[in-house]
Short mmCIF file of C-alpha atoms in Angstrom, two decimals:
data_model
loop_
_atom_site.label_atom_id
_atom_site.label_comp_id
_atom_site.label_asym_id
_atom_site.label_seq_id
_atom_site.Cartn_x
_atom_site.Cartn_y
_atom_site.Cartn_z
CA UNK A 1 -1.74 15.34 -13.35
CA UNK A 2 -0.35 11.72 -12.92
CA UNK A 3 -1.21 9.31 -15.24
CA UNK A 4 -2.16 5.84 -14.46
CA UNK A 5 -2.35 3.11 -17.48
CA UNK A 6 -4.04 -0.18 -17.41
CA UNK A 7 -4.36 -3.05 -19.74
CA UNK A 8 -6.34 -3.98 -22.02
CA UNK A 9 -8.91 -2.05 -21.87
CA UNK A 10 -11.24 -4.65 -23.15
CA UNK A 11 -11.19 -8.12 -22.93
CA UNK A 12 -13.78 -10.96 -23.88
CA UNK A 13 -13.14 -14.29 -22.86
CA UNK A 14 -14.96 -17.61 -21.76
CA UNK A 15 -16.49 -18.64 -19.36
CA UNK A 16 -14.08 -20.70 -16.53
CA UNK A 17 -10.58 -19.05 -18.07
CA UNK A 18 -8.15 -16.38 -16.27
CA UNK A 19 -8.04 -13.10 -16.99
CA UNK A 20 -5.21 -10.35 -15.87
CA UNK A 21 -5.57 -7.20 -15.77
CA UNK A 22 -3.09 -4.77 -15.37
CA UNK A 23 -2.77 -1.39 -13.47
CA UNK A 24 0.75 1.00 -13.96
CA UNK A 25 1.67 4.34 -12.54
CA UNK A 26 3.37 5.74 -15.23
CA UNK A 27 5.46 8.81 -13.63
CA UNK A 28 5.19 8.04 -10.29
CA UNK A 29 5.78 5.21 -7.39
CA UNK A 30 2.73 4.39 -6.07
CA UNK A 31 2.80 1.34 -2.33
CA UNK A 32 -0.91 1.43 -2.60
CA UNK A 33 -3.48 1.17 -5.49
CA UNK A 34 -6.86 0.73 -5.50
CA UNK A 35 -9.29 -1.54 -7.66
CA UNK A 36 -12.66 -0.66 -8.30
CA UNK A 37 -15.47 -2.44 -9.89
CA UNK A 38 -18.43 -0.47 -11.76
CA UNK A 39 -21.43 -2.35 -13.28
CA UNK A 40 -23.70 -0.83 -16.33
CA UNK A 41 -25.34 2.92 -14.81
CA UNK A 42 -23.90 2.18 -11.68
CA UNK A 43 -21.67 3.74 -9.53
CA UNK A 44 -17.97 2.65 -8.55
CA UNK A 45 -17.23 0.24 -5.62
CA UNK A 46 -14.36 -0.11 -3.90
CA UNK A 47 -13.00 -4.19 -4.18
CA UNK A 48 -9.96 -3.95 -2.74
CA UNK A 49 -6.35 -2.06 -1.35
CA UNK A 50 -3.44 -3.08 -3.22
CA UNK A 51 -0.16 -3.28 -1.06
CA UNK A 52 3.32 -3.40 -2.54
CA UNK A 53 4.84 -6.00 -1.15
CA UNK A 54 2.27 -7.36 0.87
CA UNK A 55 -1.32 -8.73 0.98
CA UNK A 56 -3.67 -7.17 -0.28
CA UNK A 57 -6.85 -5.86 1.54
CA UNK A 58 -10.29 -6.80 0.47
CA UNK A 59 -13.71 -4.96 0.99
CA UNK A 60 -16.51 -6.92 2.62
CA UNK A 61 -18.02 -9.46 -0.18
CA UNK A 62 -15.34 -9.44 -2.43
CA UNK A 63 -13.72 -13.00 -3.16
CA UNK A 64 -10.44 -12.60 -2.25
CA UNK A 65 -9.69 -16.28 -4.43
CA UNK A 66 -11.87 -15.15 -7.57
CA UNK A 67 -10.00 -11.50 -7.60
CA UNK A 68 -6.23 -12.25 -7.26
CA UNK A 69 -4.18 -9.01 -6.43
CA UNK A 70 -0.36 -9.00 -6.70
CA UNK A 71 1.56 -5.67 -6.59
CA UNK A 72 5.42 -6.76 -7.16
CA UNK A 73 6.58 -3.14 -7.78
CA UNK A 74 5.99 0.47 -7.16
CA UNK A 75 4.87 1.00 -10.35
CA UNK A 76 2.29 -2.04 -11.08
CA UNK A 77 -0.69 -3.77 -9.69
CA UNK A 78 -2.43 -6.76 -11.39
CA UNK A 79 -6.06 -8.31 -11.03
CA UNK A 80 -6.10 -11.78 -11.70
CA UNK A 81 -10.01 -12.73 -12.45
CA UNK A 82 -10.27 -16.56 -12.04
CA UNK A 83 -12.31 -18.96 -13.42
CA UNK A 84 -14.15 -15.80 -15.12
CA UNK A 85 -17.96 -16.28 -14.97
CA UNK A 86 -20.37 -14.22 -16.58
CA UNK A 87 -21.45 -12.29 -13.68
CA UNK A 88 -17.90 -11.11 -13.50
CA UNK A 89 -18.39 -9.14 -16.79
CA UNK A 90 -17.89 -6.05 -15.82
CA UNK A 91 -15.54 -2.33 -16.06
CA UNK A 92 -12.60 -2.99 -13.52
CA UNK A 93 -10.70 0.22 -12.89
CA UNK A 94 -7.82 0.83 -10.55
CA UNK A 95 -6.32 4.18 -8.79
CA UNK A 96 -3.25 5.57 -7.30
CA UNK A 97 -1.74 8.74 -5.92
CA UNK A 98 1.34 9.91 -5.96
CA UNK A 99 1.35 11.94 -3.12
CA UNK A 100 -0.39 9.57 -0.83
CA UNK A 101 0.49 9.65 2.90
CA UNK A 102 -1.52 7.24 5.58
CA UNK A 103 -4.92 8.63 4.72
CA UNK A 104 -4.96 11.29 1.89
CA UNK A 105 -3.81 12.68 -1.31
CA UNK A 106 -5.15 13.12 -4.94
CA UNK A 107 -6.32 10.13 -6.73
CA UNK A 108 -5.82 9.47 -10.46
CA UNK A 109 -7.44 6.56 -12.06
CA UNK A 110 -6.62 4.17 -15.18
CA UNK A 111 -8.25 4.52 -18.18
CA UNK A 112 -10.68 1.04 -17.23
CA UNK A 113 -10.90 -2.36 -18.53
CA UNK A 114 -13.97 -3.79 -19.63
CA UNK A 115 -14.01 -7.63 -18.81
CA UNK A 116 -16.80 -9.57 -20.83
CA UNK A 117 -17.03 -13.68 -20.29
CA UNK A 118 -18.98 -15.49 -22.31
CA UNK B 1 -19.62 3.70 6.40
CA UNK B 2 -19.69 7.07 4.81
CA UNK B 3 -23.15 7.73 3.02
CA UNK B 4 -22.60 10.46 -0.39
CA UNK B 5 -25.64 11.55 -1.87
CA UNK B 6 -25.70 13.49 -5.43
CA UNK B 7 -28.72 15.40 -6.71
CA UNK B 8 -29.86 15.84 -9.03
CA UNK B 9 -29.76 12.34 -10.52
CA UNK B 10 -30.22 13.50 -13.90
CA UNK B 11 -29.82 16.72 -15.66
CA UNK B 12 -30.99 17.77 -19.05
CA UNK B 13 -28.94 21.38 -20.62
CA UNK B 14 -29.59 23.00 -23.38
CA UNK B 15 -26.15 24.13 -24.73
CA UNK B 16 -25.06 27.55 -23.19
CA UNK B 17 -27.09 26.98 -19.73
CA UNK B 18 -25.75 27.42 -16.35
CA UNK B 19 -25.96 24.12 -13.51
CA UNK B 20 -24.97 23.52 -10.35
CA UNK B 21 -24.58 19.83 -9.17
CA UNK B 22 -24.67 18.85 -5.57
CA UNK B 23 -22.96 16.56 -3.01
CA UNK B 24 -23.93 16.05 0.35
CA UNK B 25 -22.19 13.50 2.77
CA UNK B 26 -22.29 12.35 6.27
CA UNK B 27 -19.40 12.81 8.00
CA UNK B 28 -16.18 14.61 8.32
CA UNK B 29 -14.06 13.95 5.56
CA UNK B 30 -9.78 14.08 4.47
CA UNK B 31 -10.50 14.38 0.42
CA UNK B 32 -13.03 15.33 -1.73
CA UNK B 33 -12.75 14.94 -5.55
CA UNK B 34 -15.48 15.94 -8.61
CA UNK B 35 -14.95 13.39 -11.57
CA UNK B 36 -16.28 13.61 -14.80
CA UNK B 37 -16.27 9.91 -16.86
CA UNK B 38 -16.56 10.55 -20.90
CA UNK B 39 -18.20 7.85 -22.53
CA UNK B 40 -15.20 5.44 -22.58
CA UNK B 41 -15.57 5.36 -19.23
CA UNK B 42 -12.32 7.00 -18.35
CA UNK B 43 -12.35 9.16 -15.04
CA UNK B 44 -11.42 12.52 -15.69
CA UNK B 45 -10.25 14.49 -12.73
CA UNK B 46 -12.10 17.67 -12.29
CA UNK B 47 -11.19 18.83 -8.62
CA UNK B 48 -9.49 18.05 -5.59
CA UNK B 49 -11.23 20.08 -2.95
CA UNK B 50 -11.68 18.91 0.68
CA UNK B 51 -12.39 22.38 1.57
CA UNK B 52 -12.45 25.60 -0.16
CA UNK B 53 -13.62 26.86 -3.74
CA UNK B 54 -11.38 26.26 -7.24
CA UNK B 55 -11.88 27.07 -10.47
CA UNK B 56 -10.98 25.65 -13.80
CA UNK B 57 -12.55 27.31 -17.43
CA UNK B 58 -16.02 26.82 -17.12
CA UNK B 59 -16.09 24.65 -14.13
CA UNK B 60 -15.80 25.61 -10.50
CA UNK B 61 -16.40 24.04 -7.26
CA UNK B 62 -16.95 24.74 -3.73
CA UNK B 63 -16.72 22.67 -0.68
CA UNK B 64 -18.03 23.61 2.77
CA UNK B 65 -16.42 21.18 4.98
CA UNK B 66 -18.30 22.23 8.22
CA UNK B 67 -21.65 21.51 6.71
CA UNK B 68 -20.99 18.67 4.98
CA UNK B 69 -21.38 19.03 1.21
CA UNK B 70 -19.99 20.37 -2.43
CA UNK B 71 -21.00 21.71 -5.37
CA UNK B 72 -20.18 21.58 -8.81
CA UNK B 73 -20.75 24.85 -11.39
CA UNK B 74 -21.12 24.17 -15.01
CA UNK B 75 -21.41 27.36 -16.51
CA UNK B 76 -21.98 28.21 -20.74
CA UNK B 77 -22.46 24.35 -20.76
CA UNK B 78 -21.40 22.48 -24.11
CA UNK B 79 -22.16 19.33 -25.53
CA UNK B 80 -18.60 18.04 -24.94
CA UNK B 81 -19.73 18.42 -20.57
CA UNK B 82 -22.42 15.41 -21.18
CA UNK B 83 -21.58 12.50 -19.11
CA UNK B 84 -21.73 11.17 -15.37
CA UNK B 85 -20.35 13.54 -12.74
CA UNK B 86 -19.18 11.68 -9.54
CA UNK B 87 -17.95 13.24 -6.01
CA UNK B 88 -16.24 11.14 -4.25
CA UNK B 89 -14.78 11.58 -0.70
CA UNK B 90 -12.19 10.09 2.17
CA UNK B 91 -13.38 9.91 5.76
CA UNK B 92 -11.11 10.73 8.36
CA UNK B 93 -9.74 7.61 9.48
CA UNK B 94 -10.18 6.02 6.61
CA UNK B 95 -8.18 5.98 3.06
CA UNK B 96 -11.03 4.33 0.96
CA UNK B 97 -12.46 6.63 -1.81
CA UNK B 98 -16.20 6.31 -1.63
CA UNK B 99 -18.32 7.24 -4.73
CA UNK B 100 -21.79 9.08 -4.91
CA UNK B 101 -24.30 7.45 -7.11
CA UNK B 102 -23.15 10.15 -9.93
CA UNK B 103 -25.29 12.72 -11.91
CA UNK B 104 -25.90 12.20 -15.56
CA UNK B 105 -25.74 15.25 -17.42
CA UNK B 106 -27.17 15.50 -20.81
CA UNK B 107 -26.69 18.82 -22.83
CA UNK B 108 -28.05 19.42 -26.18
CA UNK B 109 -27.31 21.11 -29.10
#
């Protein structure tokens, strides 16, 4: 299967500090990526579409200006968490597919980064 | 949006038992994948299977498109299988993975 790497994998910072996190297709090109959000014994939720070269798309409720997305290549996506608060502590993980058309394909996700503010 | 509803919530094994773990869903759907996440939390990809049945080892999985649901076999379960199991599926006409609420399966020694 592809692989998909993102770092760190855990982070613990303060409270009102920036925190990146980074998402990499390792063996493929990937113009979309996906960044999910899962809180303790819950399920995953969809945050937002990352586009290379473009804006990125966010899901209904999501801060678009507390969750910076940038995706500058084909092989990376970064979350930028700003002016981390403790209710952002929480697992961040991001997808891609390397086969990915319009509207389907596999998906293969990172290995998750665990975001804790203080 | 899409509504994906897994049962049974939680599942208890004793080691060498036989489950089958279900996902229903709402509407017609491109993609349907069966995740496993190991306590790191990493996502391990189990299936890809809008339609159709697969197997892998111990695992299999079938996916009847026109009625609107999956299912997951775990069969001679071992300890190692404990964990959350997640379907997840892509509507038509839209490219956004949605998750089930996942079921936790514990199997003991």
């Amino acid at each position: 299967g592809a692989v998909v790497s993102q770092h760190p994998s855990r982070v613990i910072c303060k409270s009102g500090t920036s925190v990146k996190i980074e998402c990499r297709s390792l063996d493929f090109q990937a113009t979309t990526m996906f960044w999910y959000r899962q809180f303790p014994k819950q399920s995953l939720m969809l945050m937002a579409t990352s586009n290379e070269g473009s804006k990125a798309t966010y899901e209904q409720g999501v801060e678009k200006d507390k969750f910076l997305i940038n995706h500058a290549s084909l092989t990376l996506s970064t979350l930028t968490v700003t002016s981390a608060h403790p209710e952002d502590s929480s697992f961040y993980i991001c997808s891609a597919s390397p086969g990915r058309t319009a509207n389907t394909g596999e998906l293969f996700f990172g290995e998750g980064s665990r975001l804790t503010v203080l | 949006g899409i509504q994906v509803e897994q049962s049974p919530p939680d599942l208890i094994l004793q080691e060498g038992a036989n489950s089958t773990l279900r996902c229903n869903f709402s509407d017609s759907v491109n993609n349907l994948q069966w995740f496993h996440q190991n306590p790191w939390g990493q996502l391990i990809n189990l299936f890809y299977i809008p339609s159709g049945t697969k197997q892998n080892g111990r695992l299999s999985a079938t996916t009847v498109a026109t009625e609107r649901y999956s299912l997951l076999y775990i069969s001679s379960s071992q300890t190692t299988d404990s964990g959350v199991y997640f379907c997840a599926v892509e509507p038509y006409n839209d490219y956004k993975l949605s998750f089930g609420a996942g079921t936790t399966v514990t199997v003991r020694a």
